PDB file of C-alpha atoms in Angstrom:
ATOM      1  CA  MET A 142       0.000   0.000   0.000  1.00  0.00           C
ATOM      2  CA  GLN A 143       2.778   2.372   0.944  1.00  0.00           C
ATOM      3  CA  THR A 144       4.608   1.542  -2.269  1.00  0.00           C
ATOM      4  CA  HIS A 145       1.489   2.310  -4.286  1.00  0.00           C
ATOM      5  CA  GLN A 146       1.113   5.681  -2.553  1.00  0.00           C
ATOM      6  CA  ASN A 147       4.756   6.504  -3.213  1.00  0.00           C
ATOM      7  CA  LEU A 148       4.365   5.651  -6.885  1.00  0.00           C
ATOM      8  CA  THR A 149       1.270   7.817  -7.051  1.00  0.00           C
ATOM      9  CA  LEU A 150       3.121  10.747  -5.499  1.00  0.00           C
ATOM     10  CA  ILE A 151       6.027  10.298  -7.891  1.00  0.00           C
ATOM     11  CA  THR A 152       3.653  10.169 -10.838  1.00  0.00           C
ATOM     12  CA  LEU A 153       1.864  13.318  -9.703  1.00  0.00           C
ATOM     13  CA  SER A 154       5.183  15.083  -9.143  1.00  0.00           C
ATOM     14  CA  LEU A 155       6.419  14.151 -12.599  1.00  0.00           C
ATOM     15  CA  SER A 156       3.130  15.242 -14.136  1.00  0.00           C
ATOM     16  CA  SER A 157       3.321  18.558 -12.309  1.00  0.00           C
ATOM     17  CA  PHE A 158       6.914  19.055 -13.441  1.00  0.00           C
ATOM     18  CA  PHE A 159       6.026  18.234 -17.041  1.00  0.00           C
ATOM     19  CA  LEU A 160       3.077  20.636 -17.072  1.00  0.00           C
ATOM     20  CA  SER A 161       5.275  23.320 -15.535  1.00  0.00           C
ATOM     21  CA  PHE A 162       7.903  22.679 -18.208  1.00  0.00           C
ATOM     22  CA  LEU A 163       5.321  22.942 -20.965  1.00  0.00           C
ATOM     23  CA  THR A 164       3.979  26.184 -19.526  1.00  0.00           C
ATOM     24  CA  CYS A 165       7.439  27.736 -19.326  1.00  0.00           C
ATOM     25  CA  THR A 166       8.319  26.537 -22.816  1.00  0.00           C
ATOM     26  CA  THR A 167       5.086  27.872 -24.278  1.00  0.00           C
ATOM     27  CA  ALA A 168       5.591  31.216 -22.560  1.00  0.00           C
ATOM     28  CA  ALA A 169       9.141  31.406 -23.854  1.00  0.00           C
ATOM     29  CA  ARG A 170       7.835  30.811 -27.356  1.00  0.00           C
ATOM     30  CA  THR A 171       4.769  33.037 -27.279  1.00  0.00           C
ATOM     31  CA  GLN A 172       6.123  36.084 -25.465  1.00  0.00           C
ATOM     32  CA  PRO A 173       8.577  37.096 -28.231  1.00  0.00           C
ATOM     33  CA  GLN A 174       5.806  36.553 -30.796  1.00  0.00           C
ATOM     34  CA  ASP A 175       3.437  38.701 -28.746  1.00  0.00           C
ATOM     35  CA  LEU A 176       6.073  41.442 -28.595  1.00  0.00           C
ATOM     36  CA  LEU A 177       6.698  41.121 -32.324  1.00  0.00           C
ATOM     37  CA  HIS A 178       3.048  41.505 -33.275  1.00  0.00           C
ATOM     38  CA  SER A 179       2.398  44.343 -30.822  1.00  0.00           C
ATOM     39  CA  SER A 180       5.512  46.152 -32.073  1.00  0.00           C
ATOM     40  CA  CYS A 181       4.677  45.734 -35.761  1.00  0.00           C
ATOM     41  CA  THR A 182       0.983  46.553 -35.613  1.00  0.00           C
ATOM     42  CA  GLN A 183       1.546  50.324 -35.883  1.00  0.00           C
ATOM     43  CA  ALA A 184       4.387  50.138 -38.412  1.00  0.00           C
ATOM     44  CA  ARG A 185       3.919  51.580 -41.902  1.00  0.00           C
ATOM     45  CA  TYR A 186       4.047  48.056 -43.355  1.00  0.00           C
ATOM     46  CA  PRO A 187       2.886  45.783 -40.512  1.00  0.00           C
ATOM     47  CA  THR A 188       2.607  42.556 -42.513  1.00  0.00           C
ATOM     48  CA  LEU A 189       6.109  42.977 -43.910  1.00  0.00           C
ATOM     49  CA  CYS A 190       7.348  43.828 -40.419  1.00  0.00           C
ATOM     50  CA  VAL A 191       6.017  40.574 -38.976  1.00  0.00           C
ATOM     51  CA  GLN A 192       7.159  38.471 -41.926  1.00  0.00           C
ATOM     52  CA  THR A 193      10.655  39.930 -41.842  1.00  0.00           C
ATOM     53  CA  LEU A 194      11.291  39.663 -38.120  1.00  0.00           C
ATOM     54  CA  SER A 195       9.509  36.357 -37.480  1.00  0.00           C
ATOM     55  CA  THR A 196      12.153  34.607 -39.594  1.00  0.00           C
ATOM     56  CA  TYR A 197      15.071  36.502 -38.038  1.00  0.00           C
ATOM     57  CA  THR A 198      17.387  34.078 -36.234  1.00  0.00           C
ATOM     58  CA  GLY A 199      18.902  36.537 -33.758  1.00  0.00           C
ATOM     59  CA  PRO A 200      17.459  37.795 -30.443  1.00  0.00           C
ATOM     60  CA  THR A 201      14.025  39.461 -30.633  1.00  0.00           C
ATOM     61  CA  THR A 202      12.941  39.465 -26.995  1.00  0.00           C
ATOM     62  CA  THR A 203      13.028  43.237 -26.389  1.00  0.00           C
ATOM     63  CA  PRO A 204      11.993  46.335 -28.373  1.00  0.00           C
ATOM     64  CA  LEU A 205      15.684  47.193 -28.799  1.00  0.00           C
ATOM     65  CA  ASN A 206      16.361  43.682 -30.135  1.00  0.00           C
ATOM     66  CA  LEU A 207      13.603  44.174 -32.706  1.00  0.00           C
ATOM     67  CA  ALA A 208      14.931  47.578 -33.770  1.00  0.00           C
ATOM     68  CA  GLN A 209      18.439  46.180 -34.192  1.00  0.00           C
ATOM     69  CA  ALA A 210      17.095  43.185 -36.118  1.00  0.00           C
ATOM     70  CA  ALA A 211      15.074  45.431 -38.429  1.00  0.00           C
ATOM     71  CA  ILE A 212      18.119  47.572 -39.183  1.00  0.00           C
ATOM     72  CA  LYS A 213      20.257  44.484 -39.817  1.00  0.00           C
ATOM     73  CA  VAL A 214      17.708  43.174 -42.322  1.00  0.00           C
ATOM     74  CA  SER A 215      17.414  46.564 -44.017  1.00  0.00           C
ATOM     75  CA  LEU A 216      21.200  46.911 -44.150  1.00  0.00           C
ATOM     76  CA  ALA A 217      21.616  43.455 -45.685  1.00  0.00           C
ATOM     77  CA  HIS A 218      19.108  44.266 -48.428  1.00  0.00           C
ATOM     78  CA  ALA A 219      20.694  47.683 -49.007  1.00  0.00           C
ATOM     79  CA  ARG A 220      24.108  46.071 -49.479  1.00  0.00           C
ATOM     80  CA  THR A 221      22.658  43.608 -51.982  1.00  0.00           C
ATOM     81  CA  LEU A 222      20.971  46.470 -53.822  1.00  0.00           C
ATOM     82  CA  SER A 223      24.187  48.493 -53.846  1.00  0.00           C
ATOM     83  CA  ALA A 224      26.084  45.588 -55.413  1.00  0.00           C
ATOM     84  CA  TYR A 225      23.320  45.183 -58.004  1.00  0.00           C
ATOM     85  CA  LEU A 226      23.464  48.865 -58.942  1.00  0.00           C
ATOM     86  CA  ASN A 227      27.250  48.774 -59.192  1.00  0.00           C
ATOM     87  CA  THR A 228      26.909  45.899 -61.653  1.00  0.00           C
ATOM     88  CA  LEU A 229      24.383  47.852 -63.712  1.00  0.00           C
ATOM     89  CA  GLN A 230      26.809  50.755 -63.939  1.00  0.00           C
ATOM     90  CA  LEU A 231      29.173  48.531 -65.919  1.00  0.00           C
ATOM     91  CA  ARG A 232      26.608  48.082 -68.667  1.00  0.00           C
ATOM     92  CA  GLN A 233      26.746  50.314 -71.708  1.00  0.00           C
ATOM     93  CA  THR A 234      23.651  52.413 -72.369  1.00  0.00           C
ATOM     94  CA  SER A 235      23.004  54.992 -75.052  1.00  0.00           C
ATOM     95  CA  ASN A 236      20.571  56.928 -72.876  1.00  0.00           C
ATOM     96  CA  LYS A 237      22.659  59.563 -71.125  1.00  0.00           C
ATOM     97  CA  ARG A 238      19.922  60.646 -68.699  1.00  0.00           C
ATOM     98  CA  GLN A 239      19.300  57.087 -67.598  1.00  0.00           C
ATOM     99  CA  ARG A 240      23.023  56.480 -67.154  1.00  0.00           C
ATOM    100  CA  LEU A 241      23.350  59.593 -64.994  1.00  0.00           C
ATOM    101  CA  ALA A 242      20.269  58.630 -62.979  1.00  0.00           C
ATOM    102  CA  LEU A 243      21.670  55.147 -62.447  1.00  0.00           C
ATOM    103  CA  ASN A 244      25.029  56.506 -61.317  1.00  0.00           C
ATOM    104  CA  ASP A 245      23.331  58.896 -58.919  1.00  0.00           C
ATOM    105  CA  CYS A 246      21.112  56.108 -57.601  1.00  0.00           C
ATOM    106  CA  ALA A 247      24.137  53.900 -56.964  1.00  0.00           C
ATOM    107  CA  LYS A 248      25.727  56.753 -54.996  1.00  0.00           C
ATOM    108  CA  GLN A 249      22.543  57.332 -52.990  1.00  0.00           C
ATOM    109  CA  ILE A 250      22.202  53.669 -52.046  1.00  0.00           C
ATOM    110  CA  SER A 251      25.897  53.453 -51.177  1.00  0.00           C
ATOM    111  CA  ASP A 252      25.319  56.358 -48.806  1.00  0.00           C
ATOM    112  CA  SER A 253      22.318  54.504 -47.389  1.00  0.00           C
ATOM    113  CA  VAL A 254      24.523  51.511 -46.619  1.00  0.00           C
ATOM    114  CA  ASP A 255      26.892  53.776 -44.679  1.00  0.00           C
ATOM    115  CA  GLU A 256      24.033  55.441 -42.805  1.00  0.00           C
ATOM    116  CA  LEU A 257      22.347  52.172 -41.894  1.00  0.00           C
ATOM    117  CA  SER A 258      25.706  50.817 -40.724  1.00  0.00           C
ATOM    118  CA  LYS A 259      26.125  53.820 -38.434  1.00  0.00           C
ATOM    119  CA  THR A 260      22.557  53.404 -37.217  1.00  0.00           C
ATOM    120  CA  LEU A 261      23.187  49.787 -36.251  1.00  0.00           C
ATOM    121  CA  SER A 262      26.458  50.631 -34.532  1.00  0.00           C
ATOM    122  CA  GLU A 263      24.753  53.335 -32.482  1.00  0.00           C
ATOM    123  CA  LEU A 264      21.972  50.981 -31.405  1.00  0.00           C
ATOM    124  CA  GLN A 265      24.534  48.378 -30.373  1.00  0.00           C
ATOM    125  CA  HIS A 266      26.452  50.793 -28.141  1.00  0.00           C
ATOM    126  CA  LEU A 267      23.730  52.682 -26.266  1.00  0.00           C
ATOM    127  CA  ARG A 268      24.732  54.218 -22.934  1.00  0.00           C
ATOM    128  CA  MET A 269      22.586  55.491 -20.105  1.00  0.00           C
ATOM    129  CA  GLY A 270      24.041  58.993 -20.057  1.00  0.00           C
ATOM    130  CA  THR A 271      23.867  59.552 -23.823  1.00  0.00           C
ATOM    131  CA  PHE A 272      20.783  57.485 -24.673  1.00  0.00           C
ATOM    132  CA  GLU A 273      18.623  60.278 -26.093  1.00  0.00           C
ATOM    133  CA  TRP A 274      21.482  61.750 -28.129  1.00  0.00           C
ATOM    134  CA  GLN A 275      22.370  58.336 -29.559  1.00  0.00           C
ATOM    135  CA  MET A 276      18.743  57.555 -30.384  1.00  0.00           C
ATOM    136  CA  SER A 277      18.514  60.913 -32.158  1.00  0.00           C
ATOM    137  CA  ASN A 278      21.591  59.992 -34.196  1.00  0.00           C
ATOM    138  CA  ALA A 279      20.091  56.623 -35.105  1.00  0.00           C
ATOM    139  CA  MET A 280      16.822  58.251 -36.181  1.00  0.00           C
ATOM    140  CA  THR A 281      18.662  60.857 -38.256  1.00  0.00           C
ATOM    141  CA  TRP A 282      20.781  58.308 -40.115  1.00  0.00           C
ATOM    142  CA  ALA A 283      17.888  55.929 -40.748  1.00  0.00           C
ATOM    143  CA  SER A 284      15.769  58.837 -42.011  1.00  0.00           C
ATOM    144  CA  ALA A 285      18.583  59.902 -44.333  1.00  0.00           C
ATOM    145  CA  ALA A 286      18.813  56.359 -45.717  1.00  0.00           C
ATOM    146  CA  LEU A 287      15.078  56.458 -46.410  1.00  0.00           C
ATOM    147  CA  THR A 288      15.375  59.829 -48.148  1.00  0.00           C
ATOM    148  CA  ASN A 289      18.192  58.512 -50.338  1.00  0.00           C
ATOM    149  CA  GLY A 290      15.840  55.880 -51.708  1.00  0.00           C
ATOM    150  CA  ASP A 291      13.284  58.536 -52.648  1.00  0.00           C
ATOM    151  CA  THR A 292      15.997  60.610 -54.322  1.00  0.00           C
ATOM    152  CA  CYS A 293      17.108  57.583 -56.321  1.00  0.00           C
ATOM    153  CA  ILE A 294      13.610  56.789 -57.590  1.00  0.00           C
ATOM    154  CA  ASN A 295      12.799  60.397 -58.436  1.00  0.00           C
ATOM    155  CA  GLY A 296      15.961  60.687 -60.514  1.00  0.00           C
ATOM    156  CA  PHE A 297      14.697  58.388 -63.269  1.00  0.00           C
ATOM    157  CA  SER A 298      12.706  59.791 -66.199  1.00  0.00           C
ATOM    158  CA  ASP A 299      10.263  57.938 -68.459  1.00  0.00           C
ATOM    159  CA  GLY A 300      12.831  57.408 -71.223  1.00  0.00           C
ATOM    160  CA  GLY A 301      15.400  54.656 -71.688  1.00  0.00           C
ATOM    161  CA  ASP A 302      15.031  51.029 -70.706  1.00  0.00           C
ATOM    162  CA  ARG A 303      11.690  51.051 -68.911  1.00  0.00           C
ATOM    163  CA  THR A 304      11.978  47.433 -67.821  1.00  0.00           C
ATOM    164  CA  LEU A 305      15.321  48.108 -66.175  1.00  0.00           C
ATOM    165  CA  VAL A 306      14.077  51.284 -64.519  1.00  0.00           C
ATOM    166  CA  ALA A 307      11.005  49.477 -63.182  1.00  0.00           C
ATOM    167  CA  GLU A 308      13.204  46.742 -61.724  1.00  0.00           C
ATOM    168  CA  VAL A 309      15.515  49.258 -60.052  1.00  0.00           C
ATOM    169  CA  LYS A 310      12.569  51.153 -58.601  1.00  0.00           C
ATOM    170  CA  ARG A 311      11.049  47.928 -57.279  1.00  0.00           C
ATOM    171  CA  LYS A 312      14.264  46.911 -55.533  1.00  0.00           C
ATOM    172  CA  VAL A 313      14.778  50.385 -54.078  1.00  0.00           C
ATOM    173  CA  THR A 314      11.179  50.450 -52.855  1.00  0.00           C
ATOM    174  CA  ASP A 315      11.643  47.068 -51.169  1.00  0.00           C
ATOM    175  CA  VAL A 316      14.603  48.410 -49.197  1.00  0.00           C
ATOM    176  CA  ALA A 317      12.725  51.621 -48.411  1.00  0.00           C
ATOM    177  CA  MET A 318       9.823  49.652 -46.932  1.00  0.00           C
ATOM    178  CA  LEU A 319      12.186  47.704 -44.683  1.00  0.00           C
ATOM    179  CA  THR A 320      13.945  50.904 -43.635  1.00  0.00           C
ATOM    180  CA  SER A 321      10.634  52.616 -42.902  1.00  0.00           C
ATOM    181  CA  ASN A 322       9.638  49.810 -40.551  1.00  0.00           C
ATOM    182  CA  ALA A 323      13.073  49.864 -38.924  1.00  0.00           C
ATOM    183  CA  LEU A 324      12.798  53.606 -38.397  1.00  0.00           C
ATOM    184  CA  TYR A 325       9.461  53.134 -36.662  1.00  0.00           C
ATOM    185  CA  LEU A 326      10.859  50.448 -34.369  1.00  0.00           C
ATOM    186  CA  ILE A 327      13.819  52.683 -33.476  1.00  0.00           C
ATOM    187  CA  ASP A 328      11.438  55.511 -32.670  1.00  0.00           C
ATOM    188  CA  ARG A 329       9.385  53.100 -30.573  1.00  0.00           C
ATOM    189  CA  VAL A 330      12.420  52.311 -28.426  1.00  0.00           C
ATOM    190  CA  GLY A 331      13.048  56.003 -27.815  1.00  0.00           C
ATOM    191  CA  GLN A 332       9.418  56.823 -27.088  1.00  0.00           C
ATOM    192  CA  ARG A 333       9.053  53.934 -24.639  1.00  0.00           C
ATOM    193  CA  ARG A 334      12.006  55.389 -22.743  1.00  0.00           C
ATOM    194  CA  SER A 335      10.659  58.945 -22.743  1.00  0.00           C
ATOM    195  CA  GLY A 336       6.981  58.084 -22.386  1.00  0.00           C
ATOM    196  CA  LYS A 337       6.002  60.219 -25.385  1.00  0.00           C
ATOM    197  CA  PRO A 338       3.406  59.036 -27.930  1.00  0.00           C
ATOM    198  CA  ARG A 339       4.758  57.126 -30.926  1.00  0.00           C
ATOM    199  CA  VAL A 340       4.339  58.206 -34.525  1.00  0.00           C
ATOM    200  CA  ASN A 341       4.518  56.332 -37.833  1.00  0.00           C
ATOM    201  CA  HIS A 342       7.194  56.971 -40.460  1.00  0.00           C
TER     202      HIS A 342
END
């Protein structure tokens, strides 16, 4: 009888431990997802925000993690775009205006890569005493990267290789959408610290 009671207690203890383990595991899995969805819901492109960051393999457990992840993704795409534009510059084209627009676009996106790199570095080295100043720097650089994309797109006219221009504009727009979401998430980090209302970008 005593043995049966002991086995029952052991079974109940193991069951309790297992349920506790499942609860902790589920919480560990759902909490980052909850943060992700609540962070992305007010972004300019919320669906893209969730899709992009849900597949990110790095840490995403805090608002700062999400902002850093968003900038890393945007930076990676900007670097790919910059390499693509540099390749296009090697092609010969008889349309002078398109060639100039392409060269200018390549310069703008190269600048964006530099600005996004500085943004990421600033977010990775935040300090208590200079937090607001550093967040302002990050916002400024990310905003400049976004503006560079607009400048690139606006530089193309209707002439020349329309298929090529459309492809360039599509790729630039893709990076701009990622950068816009990243800018919002950076702003969200700063506003959570200051308690001020957040705004979209």
